[in-house]
mmCIF file of N, CA and C and ligand atoms in Angstrom:
data_model
loop_
_atom_site.group_PDB
_atom_site.id
_atom_site.type_symbol
_atom_site.label_atom_id
_atom_site.label_comp_id
_atom_site.label_asym_id
_atom_site.label_seq_id
_atom_site.Cartn_x
_atom_site.Cartn_y
_atom_site.Cartn_z
ATOM 1 N N MET A 1 200.234 38.553 250.551
ATOM 2 C CA MET A 1 201.451 38.166 249.899
ATOM 3 C C MET A 1 202.317 39.315 249.148
ATOM 4 N N ILE A 2 203.488 39.415 249.743
ATOM 5 C CA ILE A 2 204.303 40.803 248.998
ATOM 6 C C ILE A 2 204.279 40.386 247.185
ATOM 7 N N ASP A 3 204.218 41.656 246.719
ATOM 8 C CA ASP A 3 204.119 41.489 245.060
ATOM 9 C C ASP A 3 205.014 42.098 244.792
ATOM 10 N N ILE A 4 206.018 41.289 244.213
ATOM 11 C CA ILE A 4 207.576 42.016 243.811
ATOM 12 C C ILE A 4 207.578 42.311 242.309
ATOM 13 N N LYS A 5 206.297 41.682 241.820
ATOM 14 C CA LYS A 5 206.230 41.952 240.279
ATOM 15 C C LYS A 5 205.733 43.359 239.455
ATOM 16 N N ASN A 6 204.846 43.836 240.146
ATOM 17 C CA ASN A 6 204.757 45.049 239.936
ATOM 18 C C ASN A 6 204.810 46.247 241.347
ATOM 19 N N TYR A 7 205.469 47.289 240.370
ATOM 20 C CA TYR A 7 206.090 48.173 242.012
ATOM 21 C C TYR A 7 205.040 49.020 241.968
ATOM 22 N N ASN A 8 205.265 49.029 243.368
ATOM 23 C CA ASN A 8 204.167 49.936 244.350
ATOM 24 C C ASN A 8 204.364 51.026 244.220
ATOM 25 N N ASN A 9 204.073 52.300 244.193
ATOM 26 C CA ASN A 9 204.701 53.625 244.601
ATOM 27 C C ASN A 9 204.636 53.868 245.753
ATOM 28 N N ASN A 10 203.863 53.436 246.479
ATOM 29 C CA ASN A 10 203.644 53.960 248.223
ATOM 30 C C ASN A 10 204.206 53.089 249.114
ATOM 31 N N ASN A 11 205.181 52.272 248.633
ATOM 32 C CA ASN A 11 206.074 51.384 249.535
ATOM 33 C C ASN A 11 206.362 52.279 250.650
ATOM 34 N N VAL A 12 206.829 51.899 251.294
ATOM 35 C CA VAL A 12 207.720 52.928 252.702
ATOM 36 C C VAL A 12 209.159 53.424 252.377
ATOM 37 N N PHE A 13 210.036 52.766 251.656
ATOM 38 C CA PHE A 13 211.196 52.877 250.799
ATOM 39 C C PHE A 13 210.818 54.382 249.756
ATOM 40 N N ALA A 14 209.640 53.627 249.129
ATOM 41 C CA ALA A 14 209.440 54.852 247.862
ATOM 42 C C ALA A 14 209.347 56.424 248.856
ATOM 43 N N LYS A 15 208.624 56.079 249.671
ATOM 44 C CA LYS A 15 208.101 57.539 250.272
ATOM 45 C C LYS A 15 209.169 57.980 250.980
ATOM 46 N N ILE A 16 210.395 57.337 251.701
ATOM 47 C CA ILE A 16 211.490 57.857 252.076
ATOM 48 C C ILE A 16 212.410 58.601 250.978
ATOM 49 N N LEU A 17 212.443 57.965 250.052
ATOM 50 C CA LEU A 17 212.790 58.557 248.895
ATOM 51 C C LEU A 17 212.470 60.075 248.337
ATOM 52 N N ARG A 18 211.257 59.926 248.587
ATOM 53 C CA ARG A 18 210.656 61.264 248.097
ATOM 54 C C ARG A 18 210.593 61.865 249.745
ATOM 55 N N LYS A 19 210.975 61.579 250.450
ATOM 56 C CA LYS A 19 211.322 62.518 251.717
ATOM 57 C C LYS A 19 209.713 62.891 252.095
ATOM 58 N N GLU A 20 208.899 61.700 251.781
ATOM 59 C CA GLU A 20 207.255 61.874 252.973
ATOM 60 C C GLU A 20 207.483 61.931 254.266
ATOM 61 N N ILE A 21 208.372 60.671 254.058
ATOM 62 C CA ILE A 21 208.560 60.096 255.933
ATOM 63 C C ILE A 21 209.798 60.088 256.277
ATOM 64 N N PRO A 22 210.630 60.448 257.178
ATOM 65 C CA PRO A 22 211.502 60.935 257.447
ATOM 66 C C PRO A 22 212.420 59.607 257.623
ATOM 67 N N SER A 23 213.873 59.805 257.538
ATOM 68 C CA SER A 23 214.878 58.534 257.562
ATOM 69 C C SER A 23 216.122 59.317 258.327
ATOM 70 N N LYS A 24 216.732 58.322 258.842
ATOM 71 C CA LYS A 24 218.326 58.797 259.545
ATOM 72 C C LYS A 24 219.229 58.654 258.244
ATOM 73 N N LYS A 25 219.604 59.235 256.761
ATOM 74 C CA LYS A 25 220.545 59.287 256.385
ATOM 75 C C LYS A 25 221.867 59.331 256.516
ATOM 76 N N VAL A 26 222.767 58.368 255.891
ATOM 77 C CA VAL A 26 224.217 58.044 256.265
ATOM 78 C C VAL A 26 224.394 58.338 255.252
ATOM 79 N N TYR A 27 224.480 58.572 253.730
ATOM 80 C CA TYR A 27 225.119 58.216 252.762
ATOM 81 C C TYR A 27 223.502 58.980 251.292
ATOM 82 N N GLU A 28 224.366 59.692 250.492
ATOM 83 C CA GLU A 28 223.474 59.770 249.270
ATOM 84 C C GLU A 28 224.401 60.028 248.208
ATOM 85 N N ASP A 29 224.333 59.322 246.698
ATOM 86 C CA ASP A 29 224.962 59.735 245.802
ATOM 87 C C ASP A 29 223.657 59.538 244.588
ATOM 88 N N GLU A 30 224.339 59.350 243.190
ATOM 89 C CA GLU A 30 223.174 59.567 242.179
ATOM 90 C C GLU A 30 222.384 58.082 242.171
ATOM 91 N N TYR A 31 223.023 57.141 242.424
ATOM 92 C CA TYR A 31 222.589 55.837 242.446
ATOM 93 C C TYR A 31 221.539 55.161 243.594
ATOM 94 N N ALA A 32 222.300 55.840 244.854
ATOM 95 C CA ALA A 32 222.085 55.040 245.731
ATOM 96 C C ALA A 32 221.666 55.959 246.865
ATOM 97 N N PHE A 33 221.134 55.328 248.314
ATOM 98 C CA PHE A 33 220.198 56.012 249.324
ATOM 99 C C PHE A 33 220.631 55.260 250.582
ATOM 100 N N ALA A 34 221.098 55.869 251.621
ATOM 101 C CA ALA A 34 221.363 55.087 252.655
ATOM 102 C C ALA A 34 220.903 55.384 254.096
ATOM 103 N N PHE A 35 220.298 54.429 254.608
ATOM 104 C CA PHE A 35 219.659 55.104 255.919
ATOM 105 C C PHE A 35 220.099 54.186 257.175
ATOM 106 N N GLU A 36 219.372 54.213 258.278
ATOM 107 C CA GLU A 36 219.302 53.514 259.487
ATOM 108 C C GLU A 36 217.877 52.491 259.505
ATOM 109 N N ASP A 37 218.429 51.184 259.491
ATOM 110 C CA ASP A 37 217.187 50.642 259.768
ATOM 111 C C ASP A 37 216.243 50.791 261.308
ATOM 112 N N ILE A 38 215.053 50.990 261.055
ATOM 113 C CA ILE A 38 214.378 51.377 262.095
ATOM 114 C C ILE A 38 214.449 50.469 263.385
ATOM 115 N N SER A 39 214.387 49.348 263.206
ATOM 116 C CA SER A 39 214.763 48.432 264.134
ATOM 117 C C SER A 39 215.921 47.515 263.418
ATOM 118 N N PRO A 40 217.353 48.033 264.232
ATOM 119 C CA PRO A 40 218.612 47.580 263.957
ATOM 120 C C PRO A 40 218.591 45.928 264.518
ATOM 121 N N GLN A 41 219.215 45.497 263.700
ATOM 122 C CA GLN A 41 219.607 44.210 264.449
ATOM 123 C C GLN A 41 221.139 43.867 264.840
ATOM 124 N N ALA A 42 221.968 44.724 264.777
ATOM 125 C CA ALA A 42 223.156 44.849 264.996
ATOM 126 C C ALA A 42 223.639 46.561 265.258
ATOM 127 N N PRO A 43 224.746 46.568 265.831
ATOM 128 C CA PRO A 43 224.819 47.635 266.210
ATOM 129 C C PRO A 43 225.186 48.693 265.038
ATOM 130 N N VAL A 44 225.704 48.289 263.763
ATOM 131 C CA VAL A 44 225.341 49.000 262.665
ATOM 132 C C VAL A 44 224.597 48.294 261.899
ATOM 133 N N HIS A 45 223.407 48.915 261.408
ATOM 134 C CA HIS A 45 222.637 47.956 260.707
ATOM 135 C C HIS A 45 221.890 49.266 259.509
ATOM 136 N N ILE A 46 222.028 49.381 258.289
ATOM 137 C CA ILE A 46 222.127 50.417 257.181
ATOM 138 C C ILE A 46 221.452 49.559 256.053
ATOM 139 N N LEU A 47 220.259 50.399 255.808
ATOM 140 C CA LEU A 47 219.534 49.768 254.455
ATOM 141 C C LEU A 47 220.003 51.088 253.246
ATOM 142 N N ILE A 48 220.503 50.065 252.161
ATOM 143 C CA ILE A 48 221.239 50.567 251.058
ATOM 144 C C ILE A 48 220.078 50.427 249.934
ATOM 145 N N ILE A 49 219.415 51.369 249.301
ATOM 146 C CA ILE A 49 218.218 51.410 248.422
ATOM 147 C C ILE A 49 218.752 51.708 247.566
ATOM 148 N N PRO A 50 218.391 51.527 245.988
ATOM 149 C CA PRO A 50 218.709 52.364 244.752
ATOM 150 C C PRO A 50 217.563 53.213 244.402
ATOM 151 N N LYS A 51 217.807 54.389 243.790
ATOM 152 C CA LYS A 51 217.103 55.873 243.778
ATOM 153 C C LYS A 51 216.228 55.509 242.268
ATOM 154 N N LYS A 52 216.008 54.141 242.231
ATOM 155 C CA LYS A 52 214.936 53.845 240.857
ATOM 156 C C LYS A 52 214.233 52.774 241.576
ATOM 157 N N PRO A 53 212.792 52.374 240.931
ATOM 158 C CA PRO A 53 212.059 51.791 241.592
ATOM 159 C C PRO A 53 212.023 50.291 241.248
ATOM 160 N N PHE A 54 212.838 49.580 241.573
ATOM 161 C CA PHE A 54 212.962 47.977 241.726
ATOM 162 C C PHE A 54 212.689 47.224 242.418
ATOM 163 N N CYS A 55 211.535 46.416 242.251
ATOM 164 C CA CYS A 55 210.971 45.658 243.719
ATOM 165 C C CYS A 55 211.804 44.808 244.231
ATOM 166 N N SER A 56 212.934 44.137 243.821
ATOM 167 C CA SER A 56 213.680 43.137 244.287
ATOM 168 C C SER A 56 215.037 43.305 243.604
ATOM 169 N N PHE A 57 216.395 42.397 244.227
ATOM 170 C CA PHE A 57 217.152 42.176 243.397
ATOM 171 C C PHE A 57 217.178 41.529 242.237
ATOM 172 N N ASP A 58 216.144 41.013 241.967
ATOM 173 C CA ASP A 58 215.680 40.214 240.929
ATOM 174 C C ASP A 58 215.383 41.153 239.717
ATOM 175 N N ASP A 59 214.511 41.953 239.980
ATOM 176 C CA ASP A 59 213.846 43.083 239.038
ATOM 177 C C ASP A 59 215.000 43.924 238.824
ATOM 178 N N PHE A 60 215.833 44.016 239.759
ATOM 179 C CA PHE A 60 216.967 45.191 239.325
ATOM 180 C C PHE A 60 217.774 44.556 238.487
ATOM 181 N N LEU A 61 218.225 43.082 238.357
ATOM 182 C CA LEU A 61 219.349 42.568 237.447
ATOM 183 C C LEU A 61 218.438 42.330 236.109
ATOM 184 N N GLU A 62 217.297 42.135 235.979
ATOM 185 C CA GLU A 62 216.525 42.436 235.033
ATOM 186 C C GLU A 62 216.174 43.767 234.204
ATOM 187 N N LYS A 63 216.252 44.231 234.899
ATOM 188 C CA LYS A 63 215.610 45.945 234.229
ATOM 189 C C LYS A 63 216.732 47.035 234.392
ATOM 190 N N ALA A 64 217.672 46.866 234.995
ATOM 191 C CA ALA A 64 218.490 47.774 235.248
ATOM 192 C C ALA A 64 219.220 48.238 234.486
ATOM 193 N N ASP A 65 220.187 49.070 233.758
ATOM 194 C CA ASP A 65 221.360 48.889 232.934
ATOM 195 C C ASP A 65 222.494 48.844 233.912
ATOM 196 N N ASP A 66 223.407 48.538 232.731
ATOM 197 C CA ASP A 66 224.738 48.115 233.389
ATOM 198 C C ASP A 66 225.396 49.371 234.287
ATOM 199 N N THR A 67 224.994 50.430 233.514
ATOM 200 C CA THR A 67 226.027 51.594 234.340
ATOM 201 C C THR A 67 225.307 51.785 235.501
ATOM 202 N N PHE A 68 224.121 51.582 235.592
ATOM 203 C CA PHE A 68 223.340 51.702 236.855
ATOM 204 C C PHE A 68 223.728 50.294 238.062
ATOM 205 N N ILE A 69 223.780 49.415 237.342
ATOM 206 C CA ILE A 69 224.001 48.242 238.711
ATOM 207 C C ILE A 69 225.355 48.443 238.993
ATOM 208 N N LEU A 70 226.552 48.799 237.626
ATOM 209 C CA LEU A 70 228.098 48.870 238.739
ATOM 210 C C LEU A 70 227.932 50.220 239.262
ATOM 211 N N GLY A 71 227.185 51.422 239.471
ATOM 212 C CA GLY A 71 227.182 52.295 240.009
ATOM 213 C C GLY A 71 226.669 52.471 241.321
ATOM 214 N N PHE A 72 225.549 51.518 241.580
ATOM 215 C CA PHE A 72 224.594 50.992 242.730
ATOM 216 C C PHE A 72 225.963 50.315 243.658
ATOM 217 N N ILE A 73 226.504 49.238 242.703
ATOM 218 C CA ILE A 73 226.971 48.358 243.645
ATOM 219 C C ILE A 73 228.292 48.916 243.954
ATOM 220 N N LYS A 74 228.849 49.647 243.305
ATOM 221 C CA LYS A 74 230.060 50.512 243.965
ATOM 222 C C LYS A 74 229.966 51.792 244.959
ATOM 223 N N SER A 75 228.533 52.098 245.317
ATOM 224 C CA SER A 75 228.457 52.759 246.095
ATOM 225 C C SER A 75 228.315 51.998 247.471
ATOM 226 N N ILE A 76 228.185 51.021 247.850
ATOM 227 C CA ILE A 76 228.498 50.366 248.812
ATOM 228 C C ILE A 76 229.724 50.303 249.441
ATOM 229 N N LYS A 77 230.827 50.325 248.587
ATOM 230 C CA LYS A 77 232.192 50.805 248.895
ATOM 231 C C LYS A 77 232.528 51.841 249.928
ATOM 232 N N LEU A 78 231.279 53.019 248.686
ATOM 233 C CA LEU A 78 231.924 54.165 249.367
ATOM 234 C C LEU A 78 231.097 54.646 250.650
ATOM 235 N N ILE A 79 229.784 53.750 250.780
ATOM 236 C CA ILE A 79 228.897 54.051 252.100
ATOM 237 C C ILE A 79 230.090 53.084 253.381
ATOM 238 N N ASN A 80 230.509 52.348 252.972
ATOM 239 C CA ASN A 80 231.608 51.804 254.040
ATOM 240 C C ASN A 80 232.574 52.559 254.782
ATOM 241 N N LYS A 81 233.174 53.269 253.655
ATOM 242 C CA LYS A 81 234.306 54.313 254.040
ATOM 243 C C LYS A 81 233.551 55.369 254.553
ATOM 244 N N CYS A 82 232.209 55.813 254.076
ATOM 245 C CA CYS A 82 231.724 56.922 255.066
ATOM 246 C C CYS A 82 231.510 56.556 256.470
ATOM 247 N N LEU A 83 230.929 55.319 256.699
ATOM 248 C CA LEU A 83 230.842 54.707 257.977
ATOM 249 C C LEU A 83 232.084 54.318 258.571
ATOM 250 N N ASN A 84 233.274 54.108 257.871
ATOM 251 C CA ASN A 84 234.312 54.008 258.625
ATOM 252 C C ASN A 84 234.182 52.763 259.012
ATOM 253 N N ILE A 85 233.944 51.726 258.513
ATOM 254 C CA ILE A 85 233.859 50.213 258.722
ATOM 255 C C ILE A 85 234.761 49.850 258.245
ATOM 256 N N LYS A 86 235.531 49.004 259.572
ATOM 257 C CA LYS A 86 236.985 48.754 259.034
ATOM 258 C C LYS A 86 237.276 46.929 259.433
ATOM 259 N N ASN A 87 236.172 46.253 260.388
ATOM 260 C CA ASN A 87 236.791 44.826 260.615
ATOM 261 C C ASN A 87 235.482 44.287 259.920
ATOM 262 N N GLY A 88 235.183 44.341 258.758
ATOM 263 C CA GLY A 88 233.931 43.819 258.379
ATOM 264 C C GLY A 88 232.822 43.953 258.029
ATOM 265 N N TYR A 89 231.838 43.306 257.267
ATOM 266 C CA TYR A 89 230.301 43.792 257.608
ATOM 267 C C TYR A 89 229.911 42.149 257.034
ATOM 268 N N ARG A 90 228.247 42.520 256.913
ATOM 269 C CA ARG A 90 227.352 41.504 256.190
ATOM 270 C C ARG A 90 226.517 41.824 255.437
ATOM 271 N N LEU A 91 226.362 41.944 254.242
ATOM 272 C CA LEU A 91 225.220 42.223 253.326
ATOM 273 C C LEU A 91 223.884 41.509 252.709
ATOM 274 N N ILE A 92 223.007 41.529 253.003
ATOM 275 C CA ILE A 92 221.723 40.852 252.860
ATOM 276 C C ILE A 92 220.650 41.307 251.947
ATOM 277 N N THR A 93 220.281 40.700 251.163
ATOM 278 C CA THR A 93 219.127 41.202 250.228
ATOM 279 C C THR A 93 217.763 40.058 250.315
ATOM 280 N N ASN A 94 216.661 40.286 251.044
ATOM 281 C CA ASN A 94 215.622 39.119 251.212
ATOM 282 C C ASN A 94 215.193 39.394 249.608
ATOM 283 N N VAL A 95 214.563 38.365 249.116
ATOM 284 C CA VAL A 95 214.259 38.450 247.464
ATOM 285 C C VAL A 95 212.723 37.535 247.909
ATOM 286 N N GLY A 96 211.289 38.535 247.697
ATOM 287 C CA GLY A 96 210.089 37.746 247.821
ATOM 288 C C GLY A 96 209.471 36.828 249.573
ATOM 289 N N LEU A 97 208.800 36.174 249.011
ATOM 290 C CA LEU A 97 207.852 35.662 250.253
ATOM 291 C C LEU A 97 208.656 34.636 250.911
ATOM 292 N N HIS A 98 209.656 33.836 250.004
ATOM 293 C CA HIS A 98 210.508 32.914 250.480
ATOM 294 C C HIS A 98 212.102 33.169 251.558
ATOM 295 N N GLY A 99 212.056 34.847 250.846
ATOM 296 C CA GLY A 99 213.304 35.418 251.045
ATOM 297 C C GLY A 99 213.135 35.987 252.553
ATOM 298 N N GLY A 100 211.839 36.224 252.573
ATOM 299 C CA GLY A 100 211.426 36.715 253.825
ATOM 300 C C GLY A 100 211.622 38.508 253.537
ATOM 301 N N GLN A 101 211.130 38.482 252.622
ATOM 302 C CA GLN A 101 211.023 40.827 251.732
ATOM 303 C C GLN A 101 210.102 40.715 252.719
ATOM 304 N N GLU A 102 209.996 41.721 253.021
ATOM 305 C CA GLU A 102 209.046 42.949 253.832
ATOM 306 C C GLU A 102 208.295 43.896 252.555
ATOM 307 N N VAL A 103 209.486 44.602 252.406
ATOM 308 C CA VAL A 103 209.256 46.227 251.792
ATOM 309 C C VAL A 103 209.705 45.729 250.414
ATOM 310 N N PRO A 104 208.667 45.942 249.349
ATOM 311 C CA PRO A 104 208.906 45.514 247.814
ATOM 312 C C PRO A 104 209.740 46.634 247.219
ATOM 313 N N HIS A 105 210.786 47.490 247.351
ATOM 314 C CA HIS A 105 211.869 48.197 246.882
ATOM 315 C C HIS A 105 213.118 47.442 247.239
ATOM 316 N N LEU A 106 213.885 47.027 246.331
ATOM 317 C CA LEU A 106 215.298 46.405 246.633
ATOM 318 C C LEU A 106 215.721 47.315 247.778
ATOM 319 N N HIS A 107 216.394 46.644 248.431
ATOM 320 C CA HIS A 107 217.094 46.904 249.599
ATOM 321 C C HIS A 107 218.325 46.004 250.097
ATOM 322 N N PHE A 108 219.401 46.365 250.645
ATOM 323 C CA PHE A 108 220.933 45.517 250.788
ATOM 324 C C PHE A 108 220.588 45.983 252.467
ATOM 325 N N HIS A 109 220.478 44.816 253.303
ATOM 326 C CA HIS A 109 220.664 45.107 254.518
ATOM 327 C C HIS A 109 222.758 45.308 254.635
ATOM 328 N N LEU A 110 223.240 46.070 255.300
ATOM 329 C CA LEU A 110 224.260 46.158 255.788
ATOM 330 C C LEU A 110 224.307 46.067 257.350
ATOM 331 N N LEU A 111 224.929 45.008 257.546
ATOM 332 C CA LEU A 111 225.177 44.698 259.377
ATOM 333 C C LEU A 111 226.734 44.541 259.395
ATOM 334 N N SER A 112 227.025 45.284 261.205
ATOM 335 C CA SER A 112 228.377 45.294 261.328
ATOM 336 C C SER A 112 228.625 45.365 262.841
ATOM 337 N N GLY A 113 229.621 45.292 262.980
ATOM 338 C CA GLY A 113 229.989 45.240 264.965
ATOM 339 C C GLY A 113 230.003 43.715 265.277
ATOM 340 N N ASP A 114 229.701 43.909 266.699
ATOM 341 C CA ASP A 114 229.207 42.554 267.491
ATOM 342 C C ASP A 114 228.473 41.968 267.383
ATOM 343 N N PHE A 115 228.022 41.317 266.369
ATOM 344 C CA PHE A 115 226.388 40.135 266.615
ATOM 345 C C PHE A 115 226.581 39.098 265.863
ATOM 346 N N SER A 116 225.165 38.299 266.672
ATOM 347 C CA SER A 116 225.487 36.746 266.055
ATOM 348 C C SER A 116 226.441 36.415 264.758
ATOM 349 N N LYS A 117 226.910 35.446 265.124
ATOM 350 C CA LYS A 117 227.881 34.912 263.871
ATOM 351 C C LYS A 117 226.858 34.080 263.286
ATOM 352 N N LYS A 118 225.317 33.697 263.524
ATOM 353 C CA LYS A 118 224.765 32.776 262.860
ATOM 354 C C LYS A 118 224.475 33.493 261.355
ATOM 355 N N LEU A 119 224.215 32.841 260.715
ATOM 356 C CA LEU A 119 223.744 33.602 259.328
ATOM 357 C C LEU A 119 222.203 33.782 259.259
ATOM 358 N N VAL A 120 221.076 33.323 259.759
ATOM 359 C CA VAL A 120 219.992 34.151 260.202
ATOM 360 C C VAL A 120 219.934 33.795 261.607
ATOM 361 N N SER A 121 219.185 34.959 262.208
ATOM 362 C CA SER A 121 219.468 34.982 263.604
ATOM 363 C C SER A 121 217.931 34.146 263.798
ATOM 364 N N SER A 122 217.765 33.971 265.258
ATOM 365 C CA SER A 122 216.282 32.909 265.425
ATOM 366 C C SER A 122 215.206 34.205 265.836
HETATM 367 P P1 5GP B 1 213.296 43.258 254.657
HETATM 368 O O1 5GP B 1 212.389 42.002 255.447
HETATM 369 O O2 5GP B 1 212.351 43.746 253.585
HETATM 370 O O3 5GP B 1 214.391 42.626 254.185
HETATM 371 O O4 5GP B 1 213.681 44.447 255.293
HETATM 372 C C1 5GP B 1 212.917 45.735 255.520
HETATM 373 C C2 5GP B 1 213.507 46.278 256.642
HETATM 374 O O5 5GP B 1 213.073 47.706 256.807
HETATM 375 C C3 5GP B 1 213.243 45.766 258.147
HETATM 376 O O6 5GP B 1 214.517 45.463 258.748
HETATM 377 C C4 5GP B 1 212.820 46.932 258.860
HETATM 378 O O7 5GP B 1 213.303 47.026 260.248
HETATM 379 C C5 5GP B 1 213.265 48.487 258.049
HETATM 380 N N1 5GP B 1 211.907 49.287 257.944
HETATM 381 C C6 5GP B 1 210.516 49.010 257.811
HETATM 382 N N2 5GP B 1 209.820 50.210 257.771
HETATM 383 C C7 5GP B 1 211.156 51.255 257.837
HETATM 384 C C8 5GP B 1 211.254 52.827 257.789
HETATM 385 O O8 5GP B 1 209.973 53.150 257.878
HETATM 386 N N3 5GP B 1 211.875 53.295 258.414
HETATM 387 C C9 5GP B 1 213.359 52.770 258.402
HETATM 388 N N4 5GP B 1 214.569 53.277 258.505
HETATM 389 N N5 5GP B 1 213.329 51.232 258.229
HETATM 390 C C10 5GP B 1 212.037 50.671 257.865
#
């Protein structure tokens, strides 16, 4: 069962941040790191992660200071600009077991392009 109470320094996104495993980076600033999902579910499927250790969106809202929260959220706009996204996008963050979270480091999925309009794919 996924543990989103205690941050695990060996999760795959922590390793990507430390450059211990490769990723296809699309954007980086002091708050956020964004890279292509290894198993894309849409023509554009980017993962956006904070450059600090938060297990989930809940953990982030509890522990991050307001400057970091604002900076991280604003980076999403900059990523859209960088990717030249013009016709909209979908943002998803899964939290915990019942949210379907697999990697215990907060991440937003940014999906765009001509893909299923269903809220959750089957
Ligand atoms: P979750 O189910 O936790 O919301 O999403 C985890 C996402 O991470 C999945 O979409 C999965 O494809 C992606 N992922 C897992 N391992 C790796 C990896 O090593 N590299 C990249 N780029 N994406 C990964």
